[in-house]
């Protein structure tokens, strides 16, 4: 797969080119918007990593131009930017970005997002794992069996759904709103504490008997399932 990285920060651009090459991609690197638009228009790429703030032409202008050309209209574009405000992310997605990643980001997450976009572009659905693991936690989705350190945990259906979502997105902070939408299929009501209650009950079964916490609260943001080093 051939990728185009349009990134004006020297160190980050070099880091991405090196890291993605090691992942098996063919990578071209361009450092400004004008050359980036020309390269994306003329080259044959499977995906473009596009910085939002560029000299010459900014990322949104590059994206808009790509979406106006017949041969690049469907080219997958992942935007990378330090602009973390919701309005900026919405603007990028509305302009035609296929995904949006805020700096700083984990390289492993970038690779996962690239792979997901390439699968989507190829029309190949991702394989759904039926056994999910984290540290000494294991969830068998087919048998609906949850165990930690070899000890079986008895979860309610909602607790299992909550744990499965957190486990599939392990390492990512999920907001109360997203959890309410995904697990309870409801628009989040700030007066409802259903998420907090469910998390507290799940934590009592998942973490309390074992001493080492996997389910963490990120103040003001939400919850994350991950193994943390002492």
GROMACS .gro file of C-alpha atoms in nm:
model
  230
    1UNK     CA    1   0.000   0.000   0.000
    2UNK     CA    2   0.128   0.346  -0.093
    3UNK     CA    3   0.077   0.639   0.144
    4UNK     CA    4   0.134   1.011   0.106
    5UNK     CA    5   0.224   1.205   0.421
    6UNK     CA    6   0.173   1.583   0.398
    7UNK     CA    7   0.334   1.721   0.715
    8UNK     CA    8   0.546   2.034   0.760
    9UNK     CA    9   0.694   1.949   1.102
   10UNK     CA   10   1.033   1.803   1.011
   11UNK     CA   11   1.072   1.563   1.304
   12UNK     CA   12   0.715   1.435   1.290
   13UNK     CA   13   0.724   1.393   0.914
   14UNK     CA   14   1.049   1.197   0.927
   15UNK     CA   15   0.918   0.989   1.218
   16UNK     CA   16   0.599   0.900   1.032
   17UNK     CA   17   0.783   0.812   0.713
   18UNK     CA   18   1.027   0.589   0.902
   19UNK     CA   19   0.767   0.423   1.121
   20UNK     CA   20   0.515   0.358   0.846
   21UNK     CA   21   0.788   0.222   0.618
   22UNK     CA   22   0.878  -0.025   0.893
   23UNK     CA   23   0.510  -0.124   0.902
   24UNK     CA   24   0.538  -0.229   0.538
   25UNK     CA   25   0.393   0.076   0.361
   26UNK     CA   26   0.550   0.265   0.071
   27UNK     CA   27   0.562   0.625   0.196
   28UNK     CA   28   0.617   0.958   0.020
   29UNK     CA   29   0.662   1.269   0.233
   30UNK     CA   30   0.575   1.626   0.129
   31UNK     CA   31   0.616   1.926   0.359
   32UNK     CA   32   0.377   2.193   0.229
   33UNK     CA   33   0.024   2.225   0.098
   34UNK     CA   34   0.101   2.324  -0.260
   35UNK     CA   35   0.336   2.033  -0.325
   36UNK     CA   36   0.109   1.805  -0.126
   37UNK     CA   37  -0.192   1.880  -0.343
   38UNK     CA   38   0.012   1.833  -0.660
   39UNK     CA   39   0.158   1.503  -0.535
   40UNK     CA   40  -0.181   1.369  -0.422
   41UNK     CA   41  -0.339   1.469  -0.755
   42UNK     CA   42  -0.066   1.325  -0.976
   43UNK     CA   43   0.046   1.019  -0.778
   44UNK     CA   44  -0.132   0.689  -0.727
   45UNK     CA   45  -0.192   0.661  -0.353
   46UNK     CA   46  -0.406   0.437  -0.137
   47UNK     CA   47  -0.434   0.690   0.147
   48UNK     CA   48  -0.323   1.043   0.240
   49UNK     CA   49  -0.216   1.157   0.588
   50UNK     CA   50  -0.287   1.529   0.585
   51UNK     CA   51  -0.174   1.786   0.841
   52UNK     CA   52  -0.436   2.053   0.909
   53UNK     CA   53  -0.195   2.348   0.928
   54UNK     CA   54   0.044   2.374   0.634
   55UNK     CA   55   0.245   2.645   0.459
   56UNK     CA   56   0.124   2.749   0.116
   57UNK     CA   57  -0.224   2.596   0.133
   58UNK     CA   58  -0.374   2.472   0.459
   59UNK     CA   59  -0.501   2.120   0.504
   60UNK     CA   60  -0.870   2.201   0.460
   61UNK     CA   61  -0.800   2.372   0.128
   62UNK     CA   62  -0.599   2.071   0.011
   63UNK     CA   63  -0.882   1.842   0.116
   64UNK     CA   64  -1.145   2.053  -0.058
   65UNK     CA   65  -0.943   2.050  -0.381
   66UNK     CA   66  -0.902   1.672  -0.366
   67UNK     CA   67  -1.274   1.623  -0.318
   68UNK     CA   68  -1.347   1.835  -0.627
   69UNK     CA   69  -1.137   1.616  -0.857
   70UNK     CA   70  -1.299   1.306  -1.000
   71UNK     CA   71  -0.991   1.085  -0.964
   72UNK     CA   72  -0.922   1.182  -0.599
   73UNK     CA   73  -1.279   1.226  -0.475
   74UNK     CA   74  -1.281   0.881  -0.308
   75UNK     CA   75  -0.916   0.886  -0.196
   76UNK     CA   76  -0.909   0.810   0.179
   77UNK     CA   77  -0.778   1.107   0.379
   78UNK     CA   78  -0.684   1.098   0.747
   79UNK     CA   79  -0.635   1.446   0.890
   80UNK     CA   80  -0.379   1.509   1.163
   81UNK     CA   81  -0.390   1.831   1.359
   82UNK     CA   82  -0.318   1.992   1.693
   83UNK     CA   83  -0.661   2.156   1.678
   84UNK     CA   84  -0.857   1.950   1.927
   85UNK     CA   85  -1.175   2.158   1.947
   86UNK     CA   86  -1.495   1.983   1.843
   87UNK     CA   87  -1.568   2.255   1.586
   88UNK     CA   88  -1.236   2.192   1.412
   89UNK     CA   89  -1.294   1.818   1.400
   90UNK     CA   90  -1.645   1.864   1.266
   91UNK     CA   91  -1.519   2.109   1.003
   92UNK     CA   92  -1.258   1.860   0.885
   93UNK     CA   93  -1.504   1.573   0.864
   94UNK     CA   94  -1.764   1.787   0.687
   95UNK     CA   95  -1.499   1.894   0.437
   96UNK     CA   96  -1.452   1.530   0.340
   97UNK     CA   97  -1.193   1.382   0.576
   98UNK     CA   98  -1.247   1.010   0.636
   99UNK     CA   99  -1.096   1.024   0.984
  100UNK     CA  100  -0.947   1.282   1.220
  101UNK     CA  101  -0.659   1.233   1.464
  102UNK     CA  102  -0.551   1.497   1.715
  103UNK     CA  103  -0.185   1.553   1.798
  104UNK     CA  104  -0.014   1.421   1.995
  105UNK     CA  105  -0.126   1.068   1.912
  106UNK     CA  106   0.003   0.717   1.970
  107UNK     CA  107   0.170   0.567   1.663
  108UNK     CA  108  -0.012   0.237   1.723
  109UNK     CA  109  -0.347   0.418   1.704
  110UNK     CA  110  -0.243   0.587   1.380
  111UNK     CA  111  -0.155   0.251   1.224
  112UNK     CA  112  -0.485   0.101   1.341
  113UNK     CA  113  -0.681   0.389   1.188
  114UNK     CA  114  -0.489   0.362   0.860
  115UNK     CA  115  -0.560  -0.010   0.842
  116UNK     CA  116  -0.930   0.048   0.917
  117UNK     CA  117  -0.957   0.310   0.641
  118UNK     CA  118  -0.781   0.085   0.392
  119UNK     CA  119  -1.014  -0.204   0.477
  120UNK     CA  120  -1.313   0.024   0.434
  121UNK     CA  121  -1.185   0.149   0.099
  122UNK     CA  122  -1.132  -0.207  -0.018
  123UNK     CA  123  -1.478  -0.309   0.101
  124UNK     CA  124  -1.331  -0.567   0.339
  125UNK     CA  125  -1.509  -0.584   0.674
  126UNK     CA  126  -1.280  -0.620   0.976
  127UNK     CA  127  -1.274  -0.961   1.137
  128UNK     CA  128  -1.453  -0.951   1.470
  129UNK     CA  129  -1.261  -1.126   1.745
  130UNK     CA  130  -1.472  -1.358   1.957
  131UNK     CA  131  -1.224  -1.374   2.246
  132UNK     CA  132  -1.103  -1.045   2.390
  133UNK     CA  133  -0.813  -1.020   2.635
  134UNK     CA  134  -0.641  -0.764   2.854
  135UNK     CA  135  -0.382  -0.865   3.115
  136UNK     CA  136  -0.545  -1.153   3.310
  137UNK     CA  137  -0.895  -1.063   3.186
  138UNK     CA  138  -1.058  -1.275   2.916
  139UNK     CA  139  -1.403  -1.240   2.758
  140UNK     CA  140  -1.539  -1.519   2.539
  141UNK     CA  141  -1.821  -1.354   2.344
  142UNK     CA  142  -1.959  -1.672   2.189
  143UNK     CA  143  -1.991  -1.847   2.525
  144UNK     CA  144  -2.068  -1.519   2.705
  145UNK     CA  145  -1.806  -1.615   2.961
  146UNK     CA  146  -1.593  -1.364   3.150
  147UNK     CA  147  -1.302  -1.458   3.370
  148UNK     CA  148  -1.015  -1.284   3.540
  149UNK     CA  149  -0.711  -1.464   3.679
  150UNK     CA  150  -0.897  -1.787   3.601
  151UNK     CA  151  -1.196  -1.687   3.816
  152UNK     CA  152  -1.535  -1.658   3.649
  153UNK     CA  153  -1.719  -1.326   3.677
  154UNK     CA  154  -2.100  -1.318   3.676
  155UNK     CA  155  -2.206  -1.010   3.480
  156UNK     CA  156  -2.547  -0.883   3.380
  157UNK     CA  157  -2.614  -0.843   3.005
  158UNK     CA  158  -2.560  -0.465   3.027
  159UNK     CA  159  -2.239  -0.509   3.226
  160UNK     CA  160  -2.114  -0.752   2.962
  161UNK     CA  161  -2.203  -0.508   2.683
  162UNK     CA  162  -2.026  -0.227   2.867
  163UNK     CA  163  -1.717  -0.437   2.930
  164UNK     CA  164  -1.710  -0.559   2.568
  165UNK     CA  165  -1.721  -0.204   2.433
  166UNK     CA  166  -1.445  -0.089   2.669
  167UNK     CA  167  -1.237  -0.395   2.586
  168UNK     CA  168  -1.274  -0.352   2.209
  169UNK     CA  169  -1.161   0.009   2.254
  170UNK     CA  170  -0.906  -0.060   2.527
  171UNK     CA  171  -0.668   0.230   2.583
  172UNK     CA  172  -0.921   0.482   2.449
  173UNK     CA  173  -1.112   0.714   2.678
  174UNK     CA  174  -1.486   0.674   2.619
  175UNK     CA  175  -1.718   0.952   2.731
  176UNK     CA  176  -2.034   0.899   2.933
  177UNK     CA  177  -2.230   1.015   2.628
  178UNK     CA  178  -2.075   0.756   2.398
  179UNK     CA  179  -2.123   0.478   2.652
  180UNK     CA  180  -2.490   0.575   2.696
  181UNK     CA  181  -2.544   0.577   2.320
  182UNK     CA  182  -2.359   0.253   2.248
  183UNK     CA  183  -2.469   0.040   2.545
  184UNK     CA  184  -2.811   0.178   2.634
  185UNK     CA  185  -2.909   0.317   2.291
  186UNK     CA  186  -3.009   0.645   2.451
  187UNK     CA  187  -2.931   1.011   2.412
  188UNK     CA  188  -2.736   1.110   2.717
  189UNK     CA  189  -2.924   1.298   2.985
  190UNK     CA  190  -2.698   1.481   3.230
  191UNK     CA  191  -2.950   1.411   3.506
  192UNK     CA  192  -2.920   1.035   3.454
  193UNK     CA  193  -2.647   0.848   3.641
  194UNK     CA  194  -2.703   0.514   3.469
  195UNK     CA  195  -2.348   0.511   3.332
  196UNK     CA  196  -2.184   0.588   3.667
  197UNK     CA  197  -2.392   0.323   3.843
  198UNK     CA  198  -2.309   0.058   3.582
  199UNK     CA  199  -1.939   0.143   3.588
  200UNK     CA  200  -1.934   0.128   3.969
  201UNK     CA  201  -2.099  -0.215   3.969
  202UNK     CA  202  -1.874  -0.346   3.694
  203UNK     CA  203  -1.566  -0.218   3.876
  204UNK     CA  204  -1.680  -0.397   4.191
  205UNK     CA  205  -1.679  -0.728   4.006
  206UNK     CA  206  -1.390  -0.667   3.769
  207UNK     CA  207  -1.130  -0.491   3.983
  208UNK     CA  208  -1.208  -0.493   4.354
  209UNK     CA  209  -1.147  -0.867   4.419
  210UNK     CA  210  -0.816  -0.866   4.230
  211UNK     CA  211  -0.625  -0.566   4.366
  212UNK     CA  212  -0.504  -0.440   4.028
  213UNK     CA  213  -0.743  -0.198   3.856
  214UNK     CA  214  -0.813  -0.220   3.483
  215UNK     CA  215  -1.114   0.014   3.465
  216UNK     CA  216  -1.010   0.375   3.526
  217UNK     CA  217  -1.192   0.707   3.549
  218UNK     CA  218  -1.043   0.998   3.356
  219UNK     CA  219  -1.174   1.304   3.534
  220UNK     CA  220  -1.390   1.525   3.315
  221UNK     CA  221  -1.357   1.294   3.015
  222UNK     CA  222  -1.492   0.945   3.081
  223UNK     CA  223  -1.362   0.595   3.136
  224UNK     CA  224  -1.083   0.380   2.995
  225UNK     CA  225  -1.000   0.012   3.022
  226UNK     CA  226  -0.625  -0.044   3.025
  227UNK     CA  227  -0.342  -0.198   3.220
  228UNK     CA  228  -0.132   0.066   3.394
  229UNK     CA  229   0.217   0.012   3.521
  230UNK     CA  230   0.275   0.084   3.889
   0.00000   0.00000   0.00000
